[in-house]
Tab-separated table of C-alpha atoms in Angstrom:
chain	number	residue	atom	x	y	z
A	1	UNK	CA	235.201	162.579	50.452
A	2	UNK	CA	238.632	161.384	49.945
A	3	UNK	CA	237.670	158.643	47.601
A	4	UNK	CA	234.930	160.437	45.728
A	5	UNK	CA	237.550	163.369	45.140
A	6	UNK	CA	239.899	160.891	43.669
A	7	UNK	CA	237.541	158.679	41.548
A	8	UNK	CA	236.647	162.313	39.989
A	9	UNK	CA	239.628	163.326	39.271
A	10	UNK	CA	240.530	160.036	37.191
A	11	UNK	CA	237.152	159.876	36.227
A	12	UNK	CA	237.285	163.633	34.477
A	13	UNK	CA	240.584	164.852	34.610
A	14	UNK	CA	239.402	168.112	35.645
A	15	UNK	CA	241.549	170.687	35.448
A	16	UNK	CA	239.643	172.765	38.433
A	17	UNK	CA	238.979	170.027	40.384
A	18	UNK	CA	240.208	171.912	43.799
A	19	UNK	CA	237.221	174.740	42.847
A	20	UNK	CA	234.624	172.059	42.619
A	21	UNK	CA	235.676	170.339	46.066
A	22	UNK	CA	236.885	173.269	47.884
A	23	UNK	CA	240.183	172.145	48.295
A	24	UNK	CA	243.828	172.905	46.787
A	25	UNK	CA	244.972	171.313	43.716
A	26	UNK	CA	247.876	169.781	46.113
A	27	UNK	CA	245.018	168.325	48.095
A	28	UNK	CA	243.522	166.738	45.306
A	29	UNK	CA	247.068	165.237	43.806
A	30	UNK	CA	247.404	163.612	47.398
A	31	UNK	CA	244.095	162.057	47.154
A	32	UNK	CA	244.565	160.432	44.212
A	33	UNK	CA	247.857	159.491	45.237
A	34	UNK	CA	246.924	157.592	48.210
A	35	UNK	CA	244.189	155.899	46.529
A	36	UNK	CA	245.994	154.531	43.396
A	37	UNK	CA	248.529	153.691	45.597
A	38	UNK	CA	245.988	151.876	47.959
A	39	UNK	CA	244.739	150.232	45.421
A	40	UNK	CA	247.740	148.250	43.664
A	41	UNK	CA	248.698	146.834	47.216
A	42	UNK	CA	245.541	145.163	47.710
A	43	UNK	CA	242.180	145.283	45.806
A	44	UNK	CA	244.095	145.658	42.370
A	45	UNK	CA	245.036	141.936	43.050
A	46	UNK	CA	241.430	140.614	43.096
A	47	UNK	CA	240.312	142.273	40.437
A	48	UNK	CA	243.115	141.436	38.007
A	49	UNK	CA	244.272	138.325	38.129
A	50	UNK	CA	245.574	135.155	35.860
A	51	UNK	CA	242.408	132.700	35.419
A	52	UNK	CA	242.864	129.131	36.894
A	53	UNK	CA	242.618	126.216	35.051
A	54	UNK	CA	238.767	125.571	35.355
A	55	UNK	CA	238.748	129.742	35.012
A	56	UNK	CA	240.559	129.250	31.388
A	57	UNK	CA	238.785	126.116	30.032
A	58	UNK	CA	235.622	128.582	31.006
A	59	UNK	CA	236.788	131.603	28.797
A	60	UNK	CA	237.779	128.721	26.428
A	61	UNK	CA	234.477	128.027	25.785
A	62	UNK	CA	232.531	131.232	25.989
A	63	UNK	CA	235.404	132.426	23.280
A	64	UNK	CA	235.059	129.726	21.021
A	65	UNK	CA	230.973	130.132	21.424
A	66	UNK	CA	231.627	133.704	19.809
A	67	UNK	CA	234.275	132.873	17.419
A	68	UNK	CA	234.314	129.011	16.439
A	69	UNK	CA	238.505	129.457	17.625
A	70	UNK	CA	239.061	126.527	20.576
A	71	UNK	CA	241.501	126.553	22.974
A	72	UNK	CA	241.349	130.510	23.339
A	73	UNK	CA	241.882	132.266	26.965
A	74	UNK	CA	242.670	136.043	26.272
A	75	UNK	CA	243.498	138.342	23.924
A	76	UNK	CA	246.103	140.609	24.215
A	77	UNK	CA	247.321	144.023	23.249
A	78	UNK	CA	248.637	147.329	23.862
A	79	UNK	CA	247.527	150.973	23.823
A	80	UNK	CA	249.476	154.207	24.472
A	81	UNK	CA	248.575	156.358	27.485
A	82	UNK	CA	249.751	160.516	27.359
A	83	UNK	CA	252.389	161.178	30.000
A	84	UNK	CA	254.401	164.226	30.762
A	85	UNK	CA	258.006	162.806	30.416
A	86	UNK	CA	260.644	163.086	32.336
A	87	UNK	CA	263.680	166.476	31.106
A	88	UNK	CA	265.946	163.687	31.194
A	89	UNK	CA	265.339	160.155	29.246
A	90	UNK	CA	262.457	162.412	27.324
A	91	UNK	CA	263.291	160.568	23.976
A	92	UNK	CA	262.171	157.285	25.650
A	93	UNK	CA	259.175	158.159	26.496
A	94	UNK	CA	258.778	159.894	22.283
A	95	UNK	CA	256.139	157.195	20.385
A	96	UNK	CA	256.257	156.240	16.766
A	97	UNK	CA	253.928	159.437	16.398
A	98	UNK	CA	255.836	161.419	18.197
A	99	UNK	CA	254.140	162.123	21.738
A	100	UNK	CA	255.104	161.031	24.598
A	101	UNK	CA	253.295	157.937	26.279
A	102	UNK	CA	253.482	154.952	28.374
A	103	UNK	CA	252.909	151.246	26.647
A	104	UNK	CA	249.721	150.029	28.942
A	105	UNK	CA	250.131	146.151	27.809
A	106	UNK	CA	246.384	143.689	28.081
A	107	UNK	CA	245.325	140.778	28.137
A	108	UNK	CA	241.356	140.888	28.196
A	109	UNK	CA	238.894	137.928	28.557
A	110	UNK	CA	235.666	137.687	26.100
A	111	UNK	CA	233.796	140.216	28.329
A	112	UNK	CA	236.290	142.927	28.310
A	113	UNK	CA	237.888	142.490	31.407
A	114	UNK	CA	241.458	142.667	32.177
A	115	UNK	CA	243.163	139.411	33.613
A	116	UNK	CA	246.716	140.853	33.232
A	117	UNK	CA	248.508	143.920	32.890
A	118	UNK	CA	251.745	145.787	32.296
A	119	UNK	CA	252.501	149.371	31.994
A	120	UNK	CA	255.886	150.141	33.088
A	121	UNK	CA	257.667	150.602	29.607
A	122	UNK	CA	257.879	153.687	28.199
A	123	UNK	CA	256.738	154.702	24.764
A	124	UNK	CA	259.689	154.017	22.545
A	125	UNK	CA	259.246	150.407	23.081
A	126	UNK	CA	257.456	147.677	20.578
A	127	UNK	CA	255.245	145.745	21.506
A	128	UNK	CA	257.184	142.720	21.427
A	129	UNK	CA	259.611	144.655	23.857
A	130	UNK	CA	256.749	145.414	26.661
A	131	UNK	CA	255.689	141.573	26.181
A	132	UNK	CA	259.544	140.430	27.156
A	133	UNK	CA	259.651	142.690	29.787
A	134	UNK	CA	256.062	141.648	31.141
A	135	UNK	CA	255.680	139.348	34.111
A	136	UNK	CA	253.304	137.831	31.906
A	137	UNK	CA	256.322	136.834	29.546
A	138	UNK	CA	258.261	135.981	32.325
A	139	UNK	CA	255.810	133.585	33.897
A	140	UNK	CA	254.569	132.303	31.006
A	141	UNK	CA	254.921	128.576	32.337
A	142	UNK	CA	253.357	129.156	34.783
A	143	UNK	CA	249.449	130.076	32.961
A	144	UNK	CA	247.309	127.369	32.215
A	145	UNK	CA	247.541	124.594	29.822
A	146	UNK	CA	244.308	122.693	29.492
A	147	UNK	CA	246.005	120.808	26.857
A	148	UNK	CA	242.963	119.477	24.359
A	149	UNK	CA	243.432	117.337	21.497
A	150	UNK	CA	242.169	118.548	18.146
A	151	UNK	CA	243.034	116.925	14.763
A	152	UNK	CA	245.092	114.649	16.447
A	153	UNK	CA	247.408	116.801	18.015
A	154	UNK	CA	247.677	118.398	21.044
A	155	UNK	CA	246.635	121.755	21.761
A	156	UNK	CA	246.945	124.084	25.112
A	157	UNK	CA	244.943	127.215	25.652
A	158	UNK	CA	246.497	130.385	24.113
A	159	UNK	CA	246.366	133.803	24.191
A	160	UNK	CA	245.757	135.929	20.654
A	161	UNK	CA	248.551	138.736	19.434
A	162	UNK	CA	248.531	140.964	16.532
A	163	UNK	CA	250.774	140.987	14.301
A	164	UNK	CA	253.256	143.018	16.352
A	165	UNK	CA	253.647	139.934	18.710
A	166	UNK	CA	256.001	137.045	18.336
A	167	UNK	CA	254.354	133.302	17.914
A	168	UNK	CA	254.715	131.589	20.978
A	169	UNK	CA	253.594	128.450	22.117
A	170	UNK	CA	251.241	130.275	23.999
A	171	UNK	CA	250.495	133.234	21.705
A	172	UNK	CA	249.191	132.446	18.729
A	173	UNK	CA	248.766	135.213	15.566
A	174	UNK	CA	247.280	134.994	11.849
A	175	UNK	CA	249.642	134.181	9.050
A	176	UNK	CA	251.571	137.432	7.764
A	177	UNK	CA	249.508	138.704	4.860
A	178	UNK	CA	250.730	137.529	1.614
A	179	UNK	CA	249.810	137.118	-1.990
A	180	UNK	CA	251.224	133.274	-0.981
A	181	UNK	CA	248.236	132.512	1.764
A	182	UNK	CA	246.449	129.362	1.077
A	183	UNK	CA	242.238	130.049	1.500
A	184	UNK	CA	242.547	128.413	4.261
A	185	UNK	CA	245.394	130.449	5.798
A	186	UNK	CA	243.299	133.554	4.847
A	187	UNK	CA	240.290	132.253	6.578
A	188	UNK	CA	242.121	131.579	9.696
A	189	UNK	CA	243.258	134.939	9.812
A	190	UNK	CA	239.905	136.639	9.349
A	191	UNK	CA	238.673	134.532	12.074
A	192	UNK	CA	241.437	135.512	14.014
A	193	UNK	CA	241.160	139.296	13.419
A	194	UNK	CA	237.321	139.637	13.907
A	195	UNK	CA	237.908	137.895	17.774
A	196	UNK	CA	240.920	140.112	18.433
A	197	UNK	CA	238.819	143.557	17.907
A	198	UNK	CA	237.574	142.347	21.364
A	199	UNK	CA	240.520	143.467	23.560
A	200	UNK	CA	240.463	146.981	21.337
A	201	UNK	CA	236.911	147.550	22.722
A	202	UNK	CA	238.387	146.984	26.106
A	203	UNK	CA	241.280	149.854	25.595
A	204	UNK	CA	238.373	152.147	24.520
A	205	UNK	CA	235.946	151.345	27.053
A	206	UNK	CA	238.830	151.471	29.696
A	207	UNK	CA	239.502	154.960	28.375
A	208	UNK	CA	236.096	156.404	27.734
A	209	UNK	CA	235.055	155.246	31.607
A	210	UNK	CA	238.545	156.964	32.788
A	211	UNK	CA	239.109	160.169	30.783
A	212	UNK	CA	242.445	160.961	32.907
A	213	UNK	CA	243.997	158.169	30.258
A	214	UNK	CA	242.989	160.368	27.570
A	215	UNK	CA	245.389	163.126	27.512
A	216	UNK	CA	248.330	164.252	29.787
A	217	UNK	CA	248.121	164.528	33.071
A	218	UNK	CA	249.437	166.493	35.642
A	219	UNK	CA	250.809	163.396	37.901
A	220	UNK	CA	254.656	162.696	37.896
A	221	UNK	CA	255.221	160.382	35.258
A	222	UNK	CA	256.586	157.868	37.709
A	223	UNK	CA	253.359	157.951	39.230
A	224	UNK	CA	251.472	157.651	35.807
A	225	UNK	CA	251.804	153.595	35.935
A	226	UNK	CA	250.338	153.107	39.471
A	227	UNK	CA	247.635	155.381	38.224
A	228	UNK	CA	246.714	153.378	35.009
A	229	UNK	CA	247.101	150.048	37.179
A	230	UNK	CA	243.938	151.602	39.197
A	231	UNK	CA	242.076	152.634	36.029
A	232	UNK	CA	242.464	149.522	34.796
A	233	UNK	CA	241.300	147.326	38.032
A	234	UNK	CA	237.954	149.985	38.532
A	235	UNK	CA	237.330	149.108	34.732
A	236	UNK	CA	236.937	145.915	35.634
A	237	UNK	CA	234.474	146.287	39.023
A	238	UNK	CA	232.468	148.579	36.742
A	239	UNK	CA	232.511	146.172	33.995
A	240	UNK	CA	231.521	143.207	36.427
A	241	UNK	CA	228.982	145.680	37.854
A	242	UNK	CA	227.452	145.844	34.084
A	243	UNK	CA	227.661	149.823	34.873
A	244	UNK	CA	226.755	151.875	31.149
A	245	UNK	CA	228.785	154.413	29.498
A	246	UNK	CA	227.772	157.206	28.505
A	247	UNK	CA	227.482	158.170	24.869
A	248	UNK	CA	229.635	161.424	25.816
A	249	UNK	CA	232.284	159.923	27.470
A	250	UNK	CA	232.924	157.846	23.964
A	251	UNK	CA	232.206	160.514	21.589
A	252	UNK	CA	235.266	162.649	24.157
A	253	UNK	CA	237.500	158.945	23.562
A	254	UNK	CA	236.997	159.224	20.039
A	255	UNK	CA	237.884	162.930	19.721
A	256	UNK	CA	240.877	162.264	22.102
A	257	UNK	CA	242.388	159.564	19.320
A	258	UNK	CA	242.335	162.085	16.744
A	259	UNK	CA	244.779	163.979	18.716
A	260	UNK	CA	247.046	161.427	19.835
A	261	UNK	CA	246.930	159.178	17.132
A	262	UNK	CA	248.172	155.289	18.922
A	263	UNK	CA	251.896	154.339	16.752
A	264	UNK	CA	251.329	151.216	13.861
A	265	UNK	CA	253.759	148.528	15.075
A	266	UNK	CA	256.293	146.469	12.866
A	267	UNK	CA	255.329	143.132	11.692
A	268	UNK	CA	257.348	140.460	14.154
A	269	UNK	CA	258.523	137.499	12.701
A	270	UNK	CA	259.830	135.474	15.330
A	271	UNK	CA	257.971	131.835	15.900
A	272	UNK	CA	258.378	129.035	17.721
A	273	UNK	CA	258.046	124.949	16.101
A	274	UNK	CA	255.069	124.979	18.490
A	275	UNK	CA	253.453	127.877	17.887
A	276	UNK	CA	253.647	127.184	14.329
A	277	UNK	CA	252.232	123.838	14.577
A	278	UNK	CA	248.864	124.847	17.033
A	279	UNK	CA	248.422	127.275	14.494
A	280	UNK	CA	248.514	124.834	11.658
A	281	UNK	CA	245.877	122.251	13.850
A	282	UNK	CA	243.823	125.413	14.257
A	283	UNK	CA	243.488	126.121	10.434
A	284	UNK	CA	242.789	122.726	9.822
A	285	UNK	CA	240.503	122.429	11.999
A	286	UNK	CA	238.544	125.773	11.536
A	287	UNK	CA	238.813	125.091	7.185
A	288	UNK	CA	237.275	121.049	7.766
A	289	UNK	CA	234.781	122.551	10.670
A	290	UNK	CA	233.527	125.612	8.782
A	291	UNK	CA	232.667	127.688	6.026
A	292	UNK	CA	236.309	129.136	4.379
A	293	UNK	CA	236.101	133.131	4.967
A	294	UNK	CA	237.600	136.336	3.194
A	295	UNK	CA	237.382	139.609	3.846
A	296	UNK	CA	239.272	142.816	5.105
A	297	UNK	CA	241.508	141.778	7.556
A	298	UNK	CA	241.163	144.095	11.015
């Protein structure tokens, strides 16, 4: 009962939960408790994790079947969760809409599962910020290369950023939009921007499935990163399970981001030589390979 008490409660976010179950609200908060925190010491680990090499070339492939982009593994992003913030250091946790959050940082794969996560910065931080302070930032050597050589250059797998990101030799982003963009600059970028509404499907999936990320909860806010570490890892069992969502849960997501609209993030202009130059073989190759696109950049 202990587990299907907890699942509920992040499931819903019921307010009345203890009525339902027959047990005090206190009850119920330990539940959940021991769960999430059950979870992030073990089973959390197998269900998100950095892809291997073989793992990466895979998502390489399966990405570039969908978007005509090589050398893709992930695509990354971040969301704000609703917290209730701390008396003290409440200002940190204050958004760029003014609510209080926490930055849950992604990196999905092209089925809309999670390989990596990070959600231990508060809401005043950019993007960029929650990326330095990621382990993924941290230990970026360490992810894999699977170097490939296109145009004549070399090219290792990367991950895709918005705007909002730096360009990395790893993370790769479109060209900052400009009356100045060559067609085939603009091209890249639209084929950029239609791959990366992937890992947005992911955030609303993630919070449609587990409606406790949807507004604030009633857990200590240093307990609210454990508990979206768990969301996030039973997103991916259910997504690996194939298991549906219901219509209702995303029509209750939807109404949810009309009250707590998610902060528009500052165009980051740091680069690297090689990040510049993968995404210069990339536009080559996408403009020589295939038809030049416009359109409405996402």
């Amino acid at each position: 009962m202990r587990v299907a008490v907890a699942l509920y409660k992040l499931d819903s976010c019921a307010e009345y939960l203890s009525n339902q179950f027959g047990i005090h609200k206190s009850t119920v908060k330990k539940f959940v408790y021991l769960f999430c925190k059950g979870m992030v010491q073990s089973p959390i680990k197998q269900l998100i994790k950095v892809p291997n090499e073989e793992e990466a070339l895979e998502l390489a492939r399966r990405f570039e079947a969908i978007s005509r982009i090589p050398q893709i593994m992930g695509l990354i992003d971040g969301t704000h969760i609703p917290v209730l913030p701390p008396r003290d250091g409440y200002k940190d946790f204050v958004n760029r809409k003014g609510w209080p959050s926490y930055v849950l940082q992604g990196v999905a794969d092209n089925k809309g599962c999670f390989w990596n996560i990070s959600c231990k910065m508060p809401g005043s931080a950019h993007d960029a910020t929650v990326l330095r302070q990621s382990e993924l930032f941290q230990k970026a050597h360490l992810l894999p290369k699977g170097v490939k050589n296109i145009e004549g250059e070399e090219v290792r797998l990367l991950v895709v950023g918005d705007p909002a990101y730096p360009l990395l030799d790893w993370l790769i982003k479109g060209y900052t939009n400009s009356p100045n963009l060559t067609p085939e600059q603009e091209s890249f970028n639209v084929y950029l921007s239609s791959l990366r509404v992937g890992v947005e499907m992911a955030f609303g999936k993630l919070k449609s499935r587990w409606r406790v990320l949807l507004k604030r909860s009633d857990f200590h806010f240093s307990f609210a990163p454990t508990m979206i570490a768990t969301c996030c890892a039973l997103h991916n069992f259910c997504e690996k399970q194939k298991d549906a969502i219901s219509t209702n849960w995303l029509e209750e997501f939807s109404q949810s981001s009309e009250i707590f609209h998610q902060p528009i993030q500052p165009v980051n202009v740091s680069t690297s030589n090689s990040g510049i130059n993968a995404r210069e073989v990339l536009t080559k190759y996408l403009a020589s390979q295939f038809p030049l696109r416009q359109g409405h950049l996402h």
